[in-house]
Amino acid sequence: MKLVKSKIEVRAEIARLKSAGARVGLVPTMGYFHEGHLSLMRISRRQADYTVVSLFVNPIQFAPGEDLEGYPRDPERDLDLARKEGVDLLFAPDKKEVYAPNASTFIEETSVSKGLCGQSRPDHFRGVTTVLTKLFNIVTPDLAVFGRKDIQQLMVIRRMVRDLDFPVEIVAGPTVREPDGLALSSRNLYLSKEERRRAPDLYRGLQAAARALAEPGAELAGVLESARREIERNTGGQVEYISAVDNDMAEVKQASDCSYLAAALQLGSTRLIDNVDVNTGDLSN
Ligand code: PAF
């Protein structure tokens, strides 16, 4: 596996591969790999000839006061795990390599990104779409793989790629969970022992709400309200939102229009998000 820190080197390597007809897959990450990241790397390895993983904790998707400084990092371990997964190139630029000191251009999706997490993190998705635009321009992947756990991020990226004609296929990987149902996330590391024990009740609450919605005559607002109460009671946390949304992440009023139930939970100092796909019935998503 090649470890590359400069854009020029990545471009040269990809140009060489593409002239030989290789299909390139990209897995964008912020590092501190867990099984969720590794599963996305495997998807890319199956669908592409050459897999690039980017490792960059993107400062512009964090608001002041969020966890940019404390975001978990372990580059040596990441290197080792990516190598073991058969990744071909790990692109790990530093901040200077990605952003000019006076960078003043941003990419903003103005609809899908506005609800759910966009309410409390107004500049977050602008940071995500800007860094992905840059990564897509540097790596020029044929496909890029993202997890369904961050369902709003996935849908924002799909919208951006469609609207701006990026020649990249967006591939979605399933949410990977702990045996007790907690969705894997680098931020799970922040949970205290007691919070970790209670955290799976976010997913359980979403599953119960999805089942309740499938009942004939289910009343959406009531189902969401009782799910909110149950999740707060069982986790001891505070539900930031629990919403029924369509594929464009717009809130729906009727159970029959709902594609996903999505929620964010503040548990101590940790903010957890999760969702279930109510249409496929695949509650593990
Ligand atoms: O999901 C993430 O880890 C990040 O938002 C991403 C897509 C790598 C952009 O920084």
Short mmCIF file of C-alpha atoms and ligand atoms in Angstrom, two decimals:
data_model
loop_
_atom_site.label_atom_id
_atom_site.label_comp_id
_atom_site.label_asym_id
_atom_site.label_seq_id
_atom_site.Cartn_x
_atom_site.Cartn_y
_atom_site.Cartn_z
CA MET A 1 0.00 0.00 0.00
CA LYS A 2 1.27 3.46 -0.90
CA LEU A 3 1.05 6.22 1.73
CA VAL A 4 0.77 9.55 -0.06
CA LYS A 5 0.56 13.00 1.47
CA SER A 6 0.64 15.24 -1.60
CA LYS A 7 -2.05 15.94 -4.18
CA ILE A 8 0.48 15.97 -7.02
CA GLU A 9 1.61 12.45 -6.21
CA VAL A 10 -1.97 11.21 -6.01
CA ARG A 11 -2.81 12.78 -9.36
CA ALA A 12 0.28 11.22 -11.00
CA GLU A 13 -0.53 7.77 -9.63
CA ILE A 14 -4.20 7.94 -10.67
CA ALA A 15 -3.34 9.25 -14.16
CA ARG A 16 -1.02 6.28 -14.63
CA LEU A 17 -3.70 3.81 -13.49
CA LYS A 18 -6.47 5.38 -15.53
CA SER A 19 -4.39 5.30 -18.70
CA ALA A 20 -4.11 1.56 -18.09
CA GLY A 21 -7.94 1.40 -17.88
CA ALA A 22 -8.27 0.86 -14.11
CA ARG A 23 -11.55 1.62 -12.30
CA VAL A 24 -10.73 3.65 -9.21
CA GLY A 25 -12.73 3.54 -5.96
CA LEU A 26 -12.48 6.14 -3.19
CA VAL A 27 -13.42 5.73 0.47
CA PRO A 28 -13.31 9.17 2.12
CA THR A 29 -12.73 8.97 5.88
CA MET A 30 -11.63 10.98 8.88
CA GLY A 31 -9.66 8.01 10.19
CA TYR A 32 -9.75 6.13 13.50
CA PHE A 33 -10.93 3.13 11.55
CA HIS A 34 -13.53 0.69 12.84
CA GLU A 35 -15.35 -2.17 11.20
CA GLY A 36 -17.71 0.31 9.47
CA HIS A 37 -14.81 1.92 7.59
CA LEU A 38 -13.29 -1.46 6.81
CA SER A 39 -16.59 -2.68 5.34
CA LEU A 40 -16.63 0.36 2.99
CA MET A 41 -13.06 -0.45 1.91
CA ARG A 42 -14.16 -4.03 1.12
CA ILE A 43 -17.04 -2.72 -1.00
CA SER A 44 -14.63 -0.56 -2.98
CA ARG A 45 -12.19 -3.46 -3.38
CA ARG A 46 -15.00 -5.60 -4.83
CA GLN A 47 -16.25 -2.93 -7.25
CA ALA A 48 -13.05 -1.20 -8.34
CA ASP A 49 -9.62 -2.27 -9.55
CA TYR A 50 -7.80 0.17 -7.32
CA THR A 51 -8.93 1.52 -3.92
CA VAL A 52 -7.91 4.88 -2.52
CA VAL A 53 -8.78 5.70 1.10
CA SER A 54 -8.49 9.33 2.15
CA LEU A 55 -7.74 10.11 5.79
CA PHE A 56 -8.32 13.73 6.65
CA VAL A 57 -10.03 15.25 9.69
CA ASN A 58 -11.72 18.04 7.78
CA PRO A 59 -11.67 21.18 9.96
CA ILE A 60 -14.33 23.07 8.00
CA GLN A 61 -17.08 20.57 8.83
CA PHE A 62 -16.67 21.24 12.57
CA ALA A 63 -18.20 24.33 14.16
CA PRO A 64 -16.26 26.25 16.83
CA GLY A 65 -16.72 24.41 20.12
CA GLU A 66 -17.28 21.02 18.43
CA ASP A 67 -14.82 18.14 18.81
CA LEU A 68 -12.25 18.94 16.08
CA GLU A 69 -9.28 18.99 18.49
CA GLY A 70 -10.42 15.97 20.47
CA TYR A 71 -11.52 13.94 17.43
CA PRO A 72 -9.95 10.48 17.88
CA ARG A 73 -6.81 9.93 15.82
CA ASP A 74 -4.47 6.94 15.47
CA PRO A 75 -2.73 7.20 12.09
CA GLU A 76 -0.31 4.30 12.70
CA ARG A 77 -3.12 1.89 13.49
CA ASP A 78 -5.15 3.21 10.53
CA LEU A 79 -2.22 2.59 8.21
CA ASP A 80 -1.92 -0.95 9.44
CA LEU A 81 -5.66 -1.69 9.15
CA ALA A 82 -5.90 -0.21 5.64
CA ARG A 83 -2.89 -2.25 4.54
CA LYS A 84 -4.46 -5.43 5.92
CA GLU A 85 -7.69 -4.65 4.01
CA GLY A 86 -5.74 -4.55 0.75
CA VAL A 87 -6.18 -0.80 0.17
CA ASP A 88 -3.89 0.36 -2.65
CA LEU A 89 -3.29 3.96 -1.65
CA LEU A 90 -3.86 5.87 1.56
CA PHE A 91 -4.07 9.61 0.93
CA ALA A 92 -3.36 11.38 4.21
CA PRO A 93 -2.78 15.07 3.45
CA ASP A 94 -2.26 17.68 6.12
CA LYS A 95 -4.44 20.77 6.40
CA LYS A 96 -2.06 22.96 4.37
CA GLU A 97 -2.13 20.50 1.50
CA VAL A 98 -5.93 20.61 1.35
CA TYR A 99 -6.77 24.25 2.06
CA ALA A 100 -4.93 27.37 0.93
CA PRO A 101 -4.67 29.79 3.89
CA ASN A 102 -7.02 32.22 2.12
CA ALA A 103 -9.39 29.60 0.66
CA SER A 104 -12.72 31.34 0.06
CA THR A 105 -14.72 28.96 -2.15
CA PHE A 106 -17.29 26.54 -0.76
CA ILE A 107 -19.79 24.10 -2.21
CA GLU A 108 -23.22 24.22 -0.63
CA GLU A 109 -26.23 21.96 -1.13
CA THR A 110 -29.22 24.04 -0.16
CA SER A 111 -32.13 21.63 0.39
CA VAL A 112 -31.32 18.08 1.57
CA SER A 113 -28.72 19.45 3.98
CA LYS A 114 -31.00 21.90 5.77
CA GLY A 115 -33.17 19.71 8.04
CA LEU A 116 -32.17 17.11 10.66
CA CYS A 117 -28.47 17.60 11.54
CA GLY A 118 -28.39 20.76 9.39
CA GLN A 119 -30.57 22.50 11.98
CA SER A 120 -28.05 22.31 14.80
CA ARG A 121 -24.93 22.13 12.60
CA PRO A 122 -25.66 24.79 9.95
CA ASP A 123 -22.24 24.77 8.25
CA HIS A 124 -21.46 21.09 8.66
CA PHE A 125 -22.65 19.80 5.28
CA ARG A 126 -21.09 22.74 3.47
CA GLY A 127 -17.77 21.55 4.92
CA VAL A 128 -18.48 17.98 3.84
CA THR A 129 -19.50 18.86 0.27
CA THR A 130 -16.54 21.23 -0.11
CA VAL A 131 -13.95 18.69 1.00
CA LEU A 132 -15.56 15.95 -1.11
CA THR A 133 -15.53 18.19 -4.16
CA LYS A 134 -11.82 18.64 -3.61
CA LEU A 135 -11.22 14.92 -3.05
CA PHE A 136 -13.25 14.05 -6.16
CA ASN A 137 -11.18 16.56 -8.17
CA ILE A 138 -7.88 15.23 -6.82
CA VAL A 139 -8.59 11.48 -6.95
CA THR A 140 -11.09 11.49 -9.89
CA PRO A 141 -12.65 8.24 -8.64
CA ASP A 142 -15.10 6.22 -10.73
CA LEU A 143 -16.96 5.35 -7.55
CA ALA A 144 -17.00 6.57 -3.96
CA VAL A 145 -18.36 4.63 -0.99
CA PHE A 146 -20.24 6.08 2.00
CA GLY A 147 -22.04 4.48 4.95
CA ARG A 148 -25.81 4.54 5.43
CA LYS A 149 -25.38 5.41 9.08
CA ASP A 150 -24.87 9.01 7.99
CA ILE A 151 -28.00 8.88 5.86
CA GLN A 152 -28.36 12.64 5.46
CA GLN A 153 -24.70 12.97 4.43
CA LEU A 154 -25.22 10.20 1.85
CA MET A 155 -28.29 11.92 0.37
CA VAL A 156 -26.59 15.34 0.34
CA ILE A 157 -23.65 13.83 -1.56
CA ARG A 158 -25.94 12.07 -4.06
CA ARG A 159 -27.73 15.39 -4.67
CA MET A 160 -24.45 17.28 -5.13
CA VAL A 161 -23.10 14.67 -7.55
CA ARG A 162 -26.30 14.79 -9.59
CA ASP A 163 -26.60 18.58 -9.58
CA LEU A 164 -22.96 19.27 -10.44
CA ASP A 165 -22.47 16.36 -12.88
CA PHE A 166 -19.61 14.72 -11.07
CA PRO A 167 -18.68 11.60 -13.07
CA VAL A 168 -18.64 9.44 -9.95
CA GLU A 169 -20.97 6.67 -8.84
CA ILE A 170 -21.99 6.96 -5.19
CA VAL A 171 -22.18 3.54 -3.55
CA ALA A 172 -23.88 3.09 -0.15
CA GLY A 173 -22.64 0.60 2.44
CA PRO A 174 -24.83 -0.80 5.24
CA THR A 175 -24.60 0.49 8.80
CA VAL A 176 -22.33 -1.77 10.83
CA ARG A 177 -23.47 -2.35 14.40
CA GLU A 178 -22.15 -3.72 17.65
CA PRO A 179 -23.86 -6.97 18.74
CA ASP A 180 -26.19 -4.92 20.99
CA GLY A 181 -27.25 -2.70 18.06
CA LEU A 182 -25.18 0.44 18.62
CA ALA A 183 -24.08 1.81 15.22
CA LEU A 184 -20.31 1.94 14.94
CA SER A 185 -18.89 5.45 15.08
CA SER A 186 -15.48 6.85 15.98
CA ARG A 187 -17.30 9.04 18.49
CA ASN A 188 -18.51 6.00 20.50
CA LEU A 189 -15.10 6.24 22.12
CA TYR A 190 -16.30 9.31 24.04
CA LEU A 191 -19.06 7.36 25.84
CA SER A 192 -18.63 6.55 29.53
CA LYS A 193 -19.22 2.93 30.56
CA GLU A 194 -22.77 3.71 31.67
CA GLU A 195 -23.55 5.76 28.55
CA ARG A 196 -22.19 2.97 26.37
CA ARG A 197 -24.51 0.50 28.12
CA ARG A 198 -27.53 2.71 27.46
CA ALA A 199 -26.60 3.95 23.95
CA PRO A 200 -28.16 1.01 22.02
CA ASP A 201 -31.58 2.22 23.19
CA LEU A 202 -31.40 4.87 20.49
CA TYR A 203 -31.53 2.16 17.83
CA ARG A 204 -34.06 0.11 19.80
CA GLY A 205 -36.32 3.17 20.00
CA LEU A 206 -36.07 3.75 16.25
CA GLN A 207 -36.82 0.10 15.55
CA ALA A 208 -39.84 0.14 17.85
CA ALA A 209 -41.11 3.32 16.16
CA ALA A 210 -40.68 1.74 12.70
CA ARG A 211 -42.69 -1.28 13.83
CA ALA A 212 -45.39 0.97 15.30
CA LEU A 213 -45.61 2.90 12.02
CA ALA A 214 -46.24 -0.32 10.12
CA GLU A 215 -49.40 -0.94 12.20
CA PRO A 216 -52.66 -0.10 10.41
CA GLY A 217 -53.90 3.37 11.33
CA ALA A 218 -50.59 4.41 12.91
CA GLU A 219 -50.48 8.10 13.74
CA LEU A 220 -47.06 9.50 12.88
CA ALA A 221 -46.80 12.40 15.35
CA GLY A 222 -47.86 10.16 18.25
CA VAL A 223 -45.39 7.43 17.28
CA LEU A 224 -42.52 9.94 17.09
CA GLU A 225 -43.46 11.53 20.40
CA SER A 226 -43.59 8.24 22.28
CA ALA A 227 -40.30 7.13 20.65
CA ARG A 228 -38.70 10.38 21.84
CA ARG A 229 -39.93 9.79 25.40
CA GLU A 230 -38.81 6.13 25.44
CA ILE A 231 -35.36 6.93 24.06
CA GLU A 232 -34.82 9.71 26.58
CA ARG A 233 -36.06 7.56 29.46
CA ASN A 234 -33.93 4.54 28.50
CA THR A 235 -30.73 6.37 27.60
CA GLY A 236 -30.87 9.27 30.06
CA GLY A 237 -29.92 11.49 27.10
CA GLN A 238 -31.67 14.25 25.22
CA VAL A 239 -33.16 13.62 21.80
CA GLU A 240 -32.15 16.51 19.53
CA TYR A 241 -34.53 15.33 16.82
CA ILE A 242 -36.47 12.25 15.85
CA SER A 243 -38.02 12.68 12.42
CA ALA A 244 -39.80 10.79 9.69
CA VAL A 245 -38.31 11.83 6.35
CA ASP A 246 -38.53 10.99 2.67
CA ASN A 247 -35.54 10.18 0.43
CA ASP A 248 -34.73 13.89 0.17
CA MET A 249 -34.61 14.15 3.97
CA ALA A 250 -37.74 16.31 4.02
CA GLU A 251 -40.05 15.74 6.99
CA VAL A 252 -43.26 13.92 6.09
CA LYS A 253 -46.66 14.20 7.74
CA GLN A 254 -47.98 10.72 6.97
CA ALA A 255 -46.55 7.31 7.78
CA SER A 256 -47.06 6.15 4.17
CA ASP A 257 -44.69 8.88 2.87
CA CYS A 258 -41.88 7.97 5.26
CA SER A 259 -38.63 6.44 3.96
CA TYR A 260 -36.43 6.82 7.03
CA LEU A 261 -36.78 7.44 10.72
CA ALA A 262 -33.72 9.42 11.75
CA ALA A 263 -32.61 10.66 15.15
CA ALA A 264 -29.83 12.50 16.95
CA LEU A 265 -29.24 11.96 20.65
CA GLN A 266 -27.06 13.96 22.99
CA LEU A 267 -25.73 11.50 25.55
CA GLY A 268 -23.47 13.28 28.01
CA SER A 269 -20.87 15.01 25.85
CA THR A 270 -21.44 12.64 22.91
CA ARG A 271 -23.79 13.30 20.02
CA LEU A 272 -25.02 10.08 18.42
CA ILE A 273 -27.01 9.75 15.19
CA ASP A 274 -28.81 6.75 13.76
CA ASN A 275 -31.61 5.87 11.35
CA VAL A 276 -33.75 3.00 10.12
CA ASP A 277 -35.03 2.41 6.61
CA VAL A 278 -38.75 1.79 7.04
CA ASN A 279 -39.49 0.80 3.42
CA THR A 280 -37.12 -2.08 2.99
CA GLY A 281 -38.06 -3.39 6.43
CA ASP A 282 -34.31 -3.82 6.77
CA LEU A 283 -34.20 -2.26 10.19
CA SER A 284 -30.51 -2.92 10.55
CA ASN A 285 -30.15 -0.66 7.48
O1 PAF B 1 -18.20 10.75 7.07
C1 PAF B 1 -17.07 11.26 7.24
O2 PAF B 1 -16.17 10.66 7.84
C2 PAF B 1 -16.78 12.65 6.70
O3 PAF B 1 -17.91 13.46 6.79
C3 PAF B 1 -16.24 12.63 5.25
C4 PAF B 1 -17.25 12.07 4.28
C5 PAF B 1 -14.97 11.80 5.19
C6 PAF B 1 -15.89 14.06 4.81
O4 PAF B 1 -14.92 14.63 5.62
#
